[in-house]
């Protein structure tokens, strides 16, 4: 039986040009879904079906995108909940946060709560075995944590997930957009006014001292806190031992 | 009957050839339709043969591996052997089949066979005792013997008609042996023209007549603009051999495997898995019902074995198990060296771009960093993904006026991607200062300038190219009459704006900065001091300036204006060797044994130059990326500015 995977995608926004595009995280979510063999992918967007950037998801090799016709500034949560309740997918994938609109990153949590599904945030990859998902969760500084979850589960995808495949023009044009009419949704009121973010100057901490000290300070606490050990022209055996001990201490090798 | 045998042999062979030619034509006709003016082409064919082909043959092959392997030797060999062969064929039919002309024609036939022998000696010299590695072996190695057999057989057969010996019967042991030799020669030479090495003779003639780029013949500047996608194709670009236009399939079939392309290819020289000769041969092999490269007898794609590729007219060409590996397709820098060298006038770069279009537009299979670049181009209109408004950040102190703010400018400066790169900002600064020195106040488009689309187009993303081009054209046409010409320091911009926008409705006078600077020096508007440092300087011709736009004199005139005598590299001017940037190959980044710019820097080292002058931002970056010790790299504008300031 084919596994039903719902992938929720939004319209992204390029930080330099403010132009609409496929969202970086949502495209990664779709990429993860496309790598599941034999999966039945339901690509879902809530918003304007005429947005050209949506076709970029179709260009990744999905035949159909279902668009729940929600007007701009409407709350997408209720329509998504209703749609997903009817669909009953084993897996719901979405990016961790949208690139425009509220972009608060709350949607996956609210959705999971409304659907009664567990949620695993910051997913970087997964494998399915039987009715369970073996997940790799991205942690800060490139670390990963193995997590296991029973299906159905909602996964919000992290930037650490594999890069999405190229969107091919012809597939994007040939893919179909299915318009689904939904009941009027309550408008979502942005709390306050929207304006472009302003970069604030970083406060400089004046460090006096030698060049090496200033360099260490500039590299931040993390670099200076290293418990490294300096070996000058060591014997090869001693050097190898030091590297071996280090790998053991980091848990990369198991003694 | 006895006397008719030699003539009948030729007649039968020619009939077999005709049958083979019909079968071959059916292969070509499987291709897409193409608009070909057949009558005009056939009429123009002899002129194209005598001028364009002759010029290409006459050039010495790049990197001659063998003494005497000159263009002149190749031209003489063909003139004598092929000319003698055609005349001999007509005379054999006349003398032996129709018993015409008596002693006179028989002697004339003997004379043409003697002429062929003179050509044959050159053919032996070319292939014995050793063969240049660029040449293919296989059936080509049998050609000297086949021509020898042909000459011997028909000379002896003609002796009675010439009155030198008494008529003899073939029905003897010696006669039959001679007859077998003659029959073999006729099969190799006449019938072989339908399938073997000599098919280049027949197909080459047809290719000249039905060439997909008739404008290239007799042109003063190269016909180098890429052609738009056919509007009514079921697939975008080329997936299978039958997606090529029929006259492109014919063009591939005209390849004589001389390997001049291979010898000139920068990717091949650096050990990237590309050999233009094998690329064309693979396309020929894939144009049948069951094709493989087992019969190929030339150099392989570097790092790849020969014999495992399979394809057919209706099978995908590109794939790791198909006829051509994707790495081969993406290793091409679109430098056009192969196109310039090819004596059969084959357009390799068109084929590469057509194949790339399918990979990019239909499959989304552009490798490595190229998809990211295409995505940034779509989202930001720049290769680097920065906003177009940041293109002029380096020029804040120069206060370049926007075209929107001025009435008219003599020079609209097209900044290009170099504006985002610190190395090339130095060149651009120098160029602005030089223009002002000459009394020209350039204007710029500012944030309205989008990427010209070169990278997108060469990576096969014709749709992104078209979108960028149309928007740029709309902007420029909106300023019609307010700029005299567009000046750019980037030959890729020169090519795309000057030669490829006209197909989309943008007609502008675009000049490369080398052309403009040469003009300004010659008009006395720039007065550089003569360089007295005595350093050795060489010049690296950018492919997109030389081979694409035919401009090789202006950069040298600029250097001459500074008093620099250029020490030329072996490969310079129209035969320059690529820096490795073009065709998006820095983004597709196919690994080779070496890097292409390292190979080019070796050419610089051979001249002993301390400085290599460049005229392209991309060449500057590639050559400066070569590890030290190496020659310094400086753009013409930087050198000229230093000389002008020294002259004050």
PDB file of C-alpha atoms in Angstrom, chain B residues 88-261:
ATOM      1  CA  UNK B  88      39.723   8.892 -62.857  1.00  0.00           C
ATOM      2  CA  UNK B  89      36.222   7.636 -62.051  1.00  0.00           C
ATOM      3  CA  UNK B  90      34.697   9.583 -64.928  1.00  0.00           C
ATOM      4  CA  UNK B  91      37.441   8.404 -67.273  1.00  0.00           C
ATOM      5  CA  UNK B  92      37.167   4.764 -66.157  1.00  0.00           C
ATOM      6  CA  UNK B  93      33.468   4.810 -67.057  1.00  0.00           C
ATOM      7  CA  UNK B  94      34.247   6.460 -70.403  1.00  0.00           C
ATOM      8  CA  UNK B  95      37.197   4.274 -71.358  1.00  0.00           C
ATOM      9  CA  UNK B  96      36.222   0.912 -69.922  1.00  0.00           C
ATOM     10  CA  UNK B  97      32.437   0.930 -70.037  1.00  0.00           C
ATOM     11  CA  UNK B  98      31.755   2.937 -73.193  1.00  0.00           C
ATOM     12  CA  UNK B  99      35.101   2.437 -74.965  1.00  0.00           C
ATOM     13  CA  UNK B 100      35.248   6.154 -75.696  1.00  0.00           C
ATOM     14  CA  UNK B 101      38.194   8.337 -76.526  1.00  0.00           C
ATOM     15  CA  UNK B 102      40.612   5.711 -77.680  1.00  0.00           C
ATOM     16  CA  UNK B 103      44.247   6.151 -76.785  1.00  0.00           C
ATOM     17  CA  UNK B 104      43.900   9.785 -75.756  1.00  0.00           C
ATOM     18  CA  UNK B 105      41.449   9.245 -72.893  1.00  0.00           C
ATOM     19  CA  UNK B 106      43.306   6.139 -71.794  1.00  0.00           C
ATOM     20  CA  UNK B 107      46.480   8.166 -71.449  1.00  0.00           C
ATOM     21  CA  UNK B 108      44.575  10.881 -69.666  1.00  0.00           C
ATOM     22  CA  UNK B 109      43.251   8.264 -67.237  1.00  0.00           C
ATOM     23  CA  UNK B 110      46.809   7.073 -66.629  1.00  0.00           C
ATOM     24  CA  UNK B 111      47.835  10.661 -66.001  1.00  0.00           C
ATOM     25  CA  UNK B 112      45.124  11.132 -63.354  1.00  0.00           C
ATOM     26  CA  UNK B 113      46.122   7.856 -61.710  1.00  0.00           C
ATOM     27  CA  UNK B 114      49.668   9.236 -61.574  1.00  0.00           C
ATOM     28  CA  UNK B 115      48.262  12.396 -59.960  1.00  0.00           C
ATOM     29  CA  UNK B 116      46.508  10.227 -57.397  1.00  0.00           C
ATOM     30  CA  UNK B 117      49.814   8.487 -56.705  1.00  0.00           C
ATOM     31  CA  UNK B 118      51.348  11.840 -55.839  1.00  0.00           C
ATOM     32  CA  UNK B 119      48.522  12.403 -53.346  1.00  0.00           C
ATOM     33  CA  UNK B 120      48.865   8.847 -52.108  1.00  0.00           C
ATOM     34  CA  UNK B 121      52.501   9.481 -51.167  1.00  0.00           C
ATOM     35  CA  UNK B 122      51.259  12.262 -48.888  1.00  0.00           C
ATOM     36  CA  UNK B 123      48.609   9.961 -47.461  1.00  0.00           C
ATOM     37  CA  UNK B 124      51.334   7.430 -46.616  1.00  0.00           C
ATOM     38  CA  UNK B 125      53.458  10.169 -45.064  1.00  0.00           C
ATOM     39  CA  UNK B 126      50.472  11.172 -42.936  1.00  0.00           C
ATOM     40  CA  UNK B 127      49.768   7.681 -41.621  1.00  0.00           C
ATOM     41  CA  UNK B 128      53.175   5.913 -41.768  1.00  0.00           C
ATOM     42  CA  UNK B 129      55.223   5.091 -39.841  1.00  0.00           C
ATOM     43  CA  UNK B 130      53.246   6.702 -37.015  1.00  0.00           C
ATOM     44  CA  UNK B 131      49.962   8.590 -36.830  1.00  0.00           C
ATOM     45  CA  UNK B 132      49.212  11.778 -34.934  1.00  0.00           C
ATOM     46  CA  UNK B 133      47.191  10.815 -31.863  1.00  0.00           C
ATOM     47  CA  UNK B 134      44.387  13.141 -32.949  1.00  0.00           C
ATOM     48  CA  UNK B 135      43.692  10.966 -36.027  1.00  0.00           C
ATOM     49  CA  UNK B 136      41.398   7.944 -35.913  1.00  0.00           C
ATOM     50  CA  UNK B 137      42.698   4.512 -36.911  1.00  0.00           C
ATOM     51  CA  UNK B 138      40.451   1.625 -37.976  1.00  0.00           C
ATOM     52  CA  UNK B 139      39.212   1.980 -41.525  1.00  0.00           C
ATOM     53  CA  UNK B 140      41.295   5.111 -42.006  1.00  0.00           C
ATOM     54  CA  UNK B 141      44.471   3.033 -41.706  1.00  0.00           C
ATOM     55  CA  UNK B 142      43.342   0.891 -44.657  1.00  0.00           C
ATOM     56  CA  UNK B 143      42.850   3.864 -46.956  1.00  0.00           C
ATOM     57  CA  UNK B 144      46.465   4.091 -48.222  1.00  0.00           C
ATOM     58  CA  UNK B 145      46.333   0.416 -49.197  1.00  0.00           C
ATOM     59  CA  UNK B 146      42.939   0.755 -50.842  1.00  0.00           C
ATOM     60  CA  UNK B 147      44.136   3.692 -52.928  1.00  0.00           C
ATOM     61  CA  UNK B 148      47.286   1.780 -53.861  1.00  0.00           C
ATOM     62  CA  UNK B 149      45.209  -1.192 -54.970  1.00  0.00           C
ATOM     63  CA  UNK B 150      42.907   1.114 -56.932  1.00  0.00           C
ATOM     64  CA  UNK B 151      45.756   2.772 -58.787  1.00  0.00           C
ATOM     65  CA  UNK B 152      47.583  -0.473 -59.533  1.00  0.00           C
ATOM     66  CA  UNK B 153      44.454  -2.244 -60.750  1.00  0.00           C
ATOM     67  CA  UNK B 154      43.159   0.494 -63.013  1.00  0.00           C
ATOM     68  CA  UNK B 155      46.606   1.349 -64.344  1.00  0.00           C
ATOM     69  CA  UNK B 156      47.154  -2.232 -65.472  1.00  0.00           C
ATOM     70  CA  UNK B 157      43.597  -2.468 -66.776  1.00  0.00           C
ATOM     71  CA  UNK B 158      44.144   0.674 -68.843  1.00  0.00           C
ATOM     72  CA  UNK B 159      47.492  -0.356 -70.368  1.00  0.00           C
ATOM     73  CA  UNK B 160      45.901  -2.199 -73.355  1.00  0.00           C
ATOM     74  CA  UNK B 161      43.631   0.764 -74.158  1.00  0.00           C
ATOM     75  CA  UNK B 162      46.664   3.036 -74.067  1.00  0.00           C
ATOM     76  CA  UNK B 163      48.326   0.780 -76.588  1.00  0.00           C
ATOM     77  CA  UNK B 164      51.148  -0.186 -74.281  1.00  0.00           C
ATOM     78  CA  UNK B 165      50.443  -3.912 -74.005  1.00  0.00           C
ATOM     79  CA  UNK B 166      48.288  -6.379 -75.834  1.00  0.00           C
ATOM     80  CA  UNK B 167      44.785  -6.993 -74.475  1.00  0.00           C
ATOM     81  CA  UNK B 168      44.813  -9.741 -71.853  1.00  0.00           C
ATOM     82  CA  UNK B 169      42.235 -11.980 -70.267  1.00  0.00           C
ATOM     83  CA  UNK B 170      41.231 -11.706 -66.589  1.00  0.00           C
ATOM     84  CA  UNK B 171      40.638 -15.460 -66.535  1.00  0.00           C
ATOM     85  CA  UNK B 172      44.100 -16.348 -65.425  1.00  0.00           C
ATOM     86  CA  UNK B 173      45.543 -16.817 -61.968  1.00  0.00           C
ATOM     87  CA  UNK B 174      47.294 -13.432 -62.061  1.00  0.00           C
ATOM     88  CA  UNK B 175      44.256 -11.795 -63.676  1.00  0.00           C
ATOM     89  CA  UNK B 176      41.876 -13.097 -61.036  1.00  0.00           C
ATOM     90  CA  UNK B 177      44.182 -12.000 -58.239  1.00  0.00           C
ATOM     91  CA  UNK B 178      44.365  -8.553 -59.781  1.00  0.00           C
ATOM     92  CA  UNK B 179      40.591  -8.511 -60.179  1.00  0.00           C
ATOM     93  CA  UNK B 180      40.119  -9.387 -56.496  1.00  0.00           C
ATOM     94  CA  UNK B 181      42.427  -6.517 -55.571  1.00  0.00           C
ATOM     95  CA  UNK B 182      40.448  -4.118 -57.786  1.00  0.00           C
ATOM     96  CA  UNK B 183      37.138  -5.291 -56.406  1.00  0.00           C
ATOM     97  CA  UNK B 184      38.338  -4.759 -52.845  1.00  0.00           C
ATOM     98  CA  UNK B 185      39.598  -1.270 -53.727  1.00  0.00           C
ATOM     99  CA  UNK B 186      36.255  -0.369 -55.321  1.00  0.00           C
ATOM    100  CA  UNK B 187      34.342  -1.581 -52.253  1.00  0.00           C
ATOM    101  CA  UNK B 188      36.597   0.341 -49.869  1.00  0.00           C
ATOM    102  CA  UNK B 189      36.589   3.530 -51.904  1.00  0.00           C
ATOM    103  CA  UNK B 190      33.206   3.759 -53.645  1.00  0.00           C
ATOM    104  CA  UNK B 191      30.913   1.701 -51.440  1.00  0.00           C
ATOM    105  CA  UNK B 192      32.863   2.882 -48.386  1.00  0.00           C
ATOM    106  CA  UNK B 193      31.754   6.391 -49.208  1.00  0.00           C
ATOM    107  CA  UNK B 194      28.364   5.273 -47.907  1.00  0.00           C
ATOM    108  CA  UNK B 195      29.505   3.938 -44.532  1.00  0.00           C
ATOM    109  CA  UNK B 196      33.284   4.059 -44.069  1.00  0.00           C
ATOM    110  CA  UNK B 197      35.927   6.728 -43.557  1.00  0.00           C
ATOM    111  CA  UNK B 198      35.298   8.190 -46.990  1.00  0.00           C
ATOM    112  CA  UNK B 199      31.683   9.020 -46.176  1.00  0.00           C
ATOM    113  CA  UNK B 200      32.977  12.450 -45.273  1.00  0.00           C
ATOM    114  CA  UNK B 201      33.364  13.121 -48.995  1.00  0.00           C
ATOM    115  CA  UNK B 202      29.719  12.623 -49.913  1.00  0.00           C
ATOM    116  CA  UNK B 203      28.180  13.761 -46.607  1.00  0.00           C
ATOM    117  CA  UNK B 204      30.547  16.702 -46.453  1.00  0.00           C
ATOM    118  CA  UNK B 205      29.302  17.972 -49.797  1.00  0.00           C
ATOM    119  CA  UNK B 206      25.663  17.587 -48.752  1.00  0.00           C
ATOM    120  CA  UNK B 207      26.415  19.206 -45.393  1.00  0.00           C
ATOM    121  CA  UNK B 208      27.970  22.209 -47.124  1.00  0.00           C
ATOM    122  CA  UNK B 209      24.856  22.574 -49.247  1.00  0.00           C
ATOM    123  CA  UNK B 210      22.284  22.113 -46.446  1.00  0.00           C
ATOM    124  CA  UNK B 211      24.307  23.653 -43.612  1.00  0.00           C
ATOM    125  CA  UNK B 212      22.252  24.733 -40.570  1.00  0.00           C
ATOM    126  CA  UNK B 213      24.129  28.052 -40.443  1.00  0.00           C
ATOM    127  CA  UNK B 214      24.443  29.203 -44.059  1.00  0.00           C
ATOM    128  CA  UNK B 215      25.280  32.704 -42.810  1.00  0.00           C
ATOM    129  CA  UNK B 216      28.679  31.542 -41.563  1.00  0.00           C
ATOM    130  CA  UNK B 217      30.042  31.129 -45.082  1.00  0.00           C
ATOM    131  CA  UNK B 218      31.952  34.054 -46.426  1.00  0.00           C
ATOM    132  CA  UNK B 219      31.004  36.126 -43.362  1.00  0.00           C
ATOM    133  CA  UNK B 220      33.350  38.859 -42.135  1.00  0.00           C
ATOM    134  CA  UNK B 221      32.554  38.141 -38.488  1.00  0.00           C
ATOM    135  CA  UNK B 222      31.670  34.729 -37.045  1.00  0.00           C
ATOM    136  CA  UNK B 223      28.050  33.584 -37.132  1.00  0.00           C
ATOM    137  CA  UNK B 224      28.147  32.747 -33.441  1.00  0.00           C
ATOM    138  CA  UNK B 225      24.777  33.720 -31.943  1.00  0.00           C
ATOM    139  CA  UNK B 226      23.000  30.751 -30.408  1.00  0.00           C
ATOM    140  CA  UNK B 227      19.712  29.958 -32.072  1.00  0.00           C
ATOM    141  CA  UNK B 228      16.407  30.192 -30.166  1.00  0.00           C
ATOM    142  CA  UNK B 229      14.438  27.091 -29.211  1.00  0.00           C
ATOM    143  CA  UNK B 230      12.168  25.823 -31.975  1.00  0.00           C
ATOM    144  CA  UNK B 231       8.695  27.050 -31.036  1.00  0.00           C
ATOM    145  CA  UNK B 232       6.761  23.917 -31.941  1.00  0.00           C
ATOM    146  CA  UNK B 233       8.714  21.036 -30.498  1.00  0.00           C
ATOM    147  CA  UNK B 234       7.135  18.452 -28.237  1.00  0.00           C
ATOM    148  CA  UNK B 235      10.318  18.439 -26.165  1.00  0.00           C
ATOM    149  CA  UNK B 236      12.425  21.450 -25.232  1.00  0.00           C
ATOM    150  CA  UNK B 237      15.939  20.851 -26.475  1.00  0.00           C
ATOM    151  CA  UNK B 238      17.324  17.531 -27.625  1.00  0.00           C
ATOM    152  CA  UNK B 239      16.777  14.287 -25.754  1.00  0.00           C
ATOM    153  CA  UNK B 240      17.134  11.738 -28.570  1.00  0.00           C
ATOM    154  CA  UNK B 241      19.053  11.975 -31.833  1.00  0.00           C
ATOM    155  CA  UNK B 242      15.795  12.457 -33.755  1.00  0.00           C
ATOM    156  CA  UNK B 243      15.211  15.679 -31.794  1.00  0.00           C
ATOM    157  CA  UNK B 244      18.047  17.261 -33.790  1.00  0.00           C
ATOM    158  CA  UNK B 245      17.116  18.934 -37.068  1.00  0.00           C
ATOM    159  CA  UNK B 246      17.774  16.571 -39.987  1.00  0.00           C
ATOM    160  CA  UNK B 247      20.598  18.710 -41.330  1.00  0.00           C
ATOM    161  CA  UNK B 248      22.312  18.563 -37.937  1.00  0.00           C
ATOM    162  CA  UNK B 249      22.265  14.741 -38.125  1.00  0.00           C
ATOM    163  CA  UNK B 250      23.763  15.089 -41.592  1.00  0.00           C
ATOM    164  CA  UNK B 251      26.373  17.480 -40.193  1.00  0.00           C
ATOM    165  CA  UNK B 252      27.519  14.968 -37.578  1.00  0.00           C
ATOM    166  CA  UNK B 253      27.730  12.322 -40.282  1.00  0.00           C
ATOM    167  CA  UNK B 254      30.120  14.529 -42.260  1.00  0.00           C
ATOM    168  CA  UNK B 255      32.798  14.256 -39.543  1.00  0.00           C
ATOM    169  CA  UNK B 256      36.085  12.958 -40.981  1.00  0.00           C
ATOM    170  CA  UNK B 257      37.579  12.281 -37.524  1.00  0.00           C
ATOM    171  CA  UNK B 258      40.648  14.406 -38.262  1.00  0.00           C
ATOM    172  CA  UNK B 259      40.759  15.324 -34.567  1.00  0.00           C
ATOM    173  CA  UNK B 260      41.606  18.967 -35.122  1.00  0.00           C
ATOM    174  CA  UNK B 261      38.845  19.738 -32.619  1.00  0.00           C
TER     175      UNK B 261
END
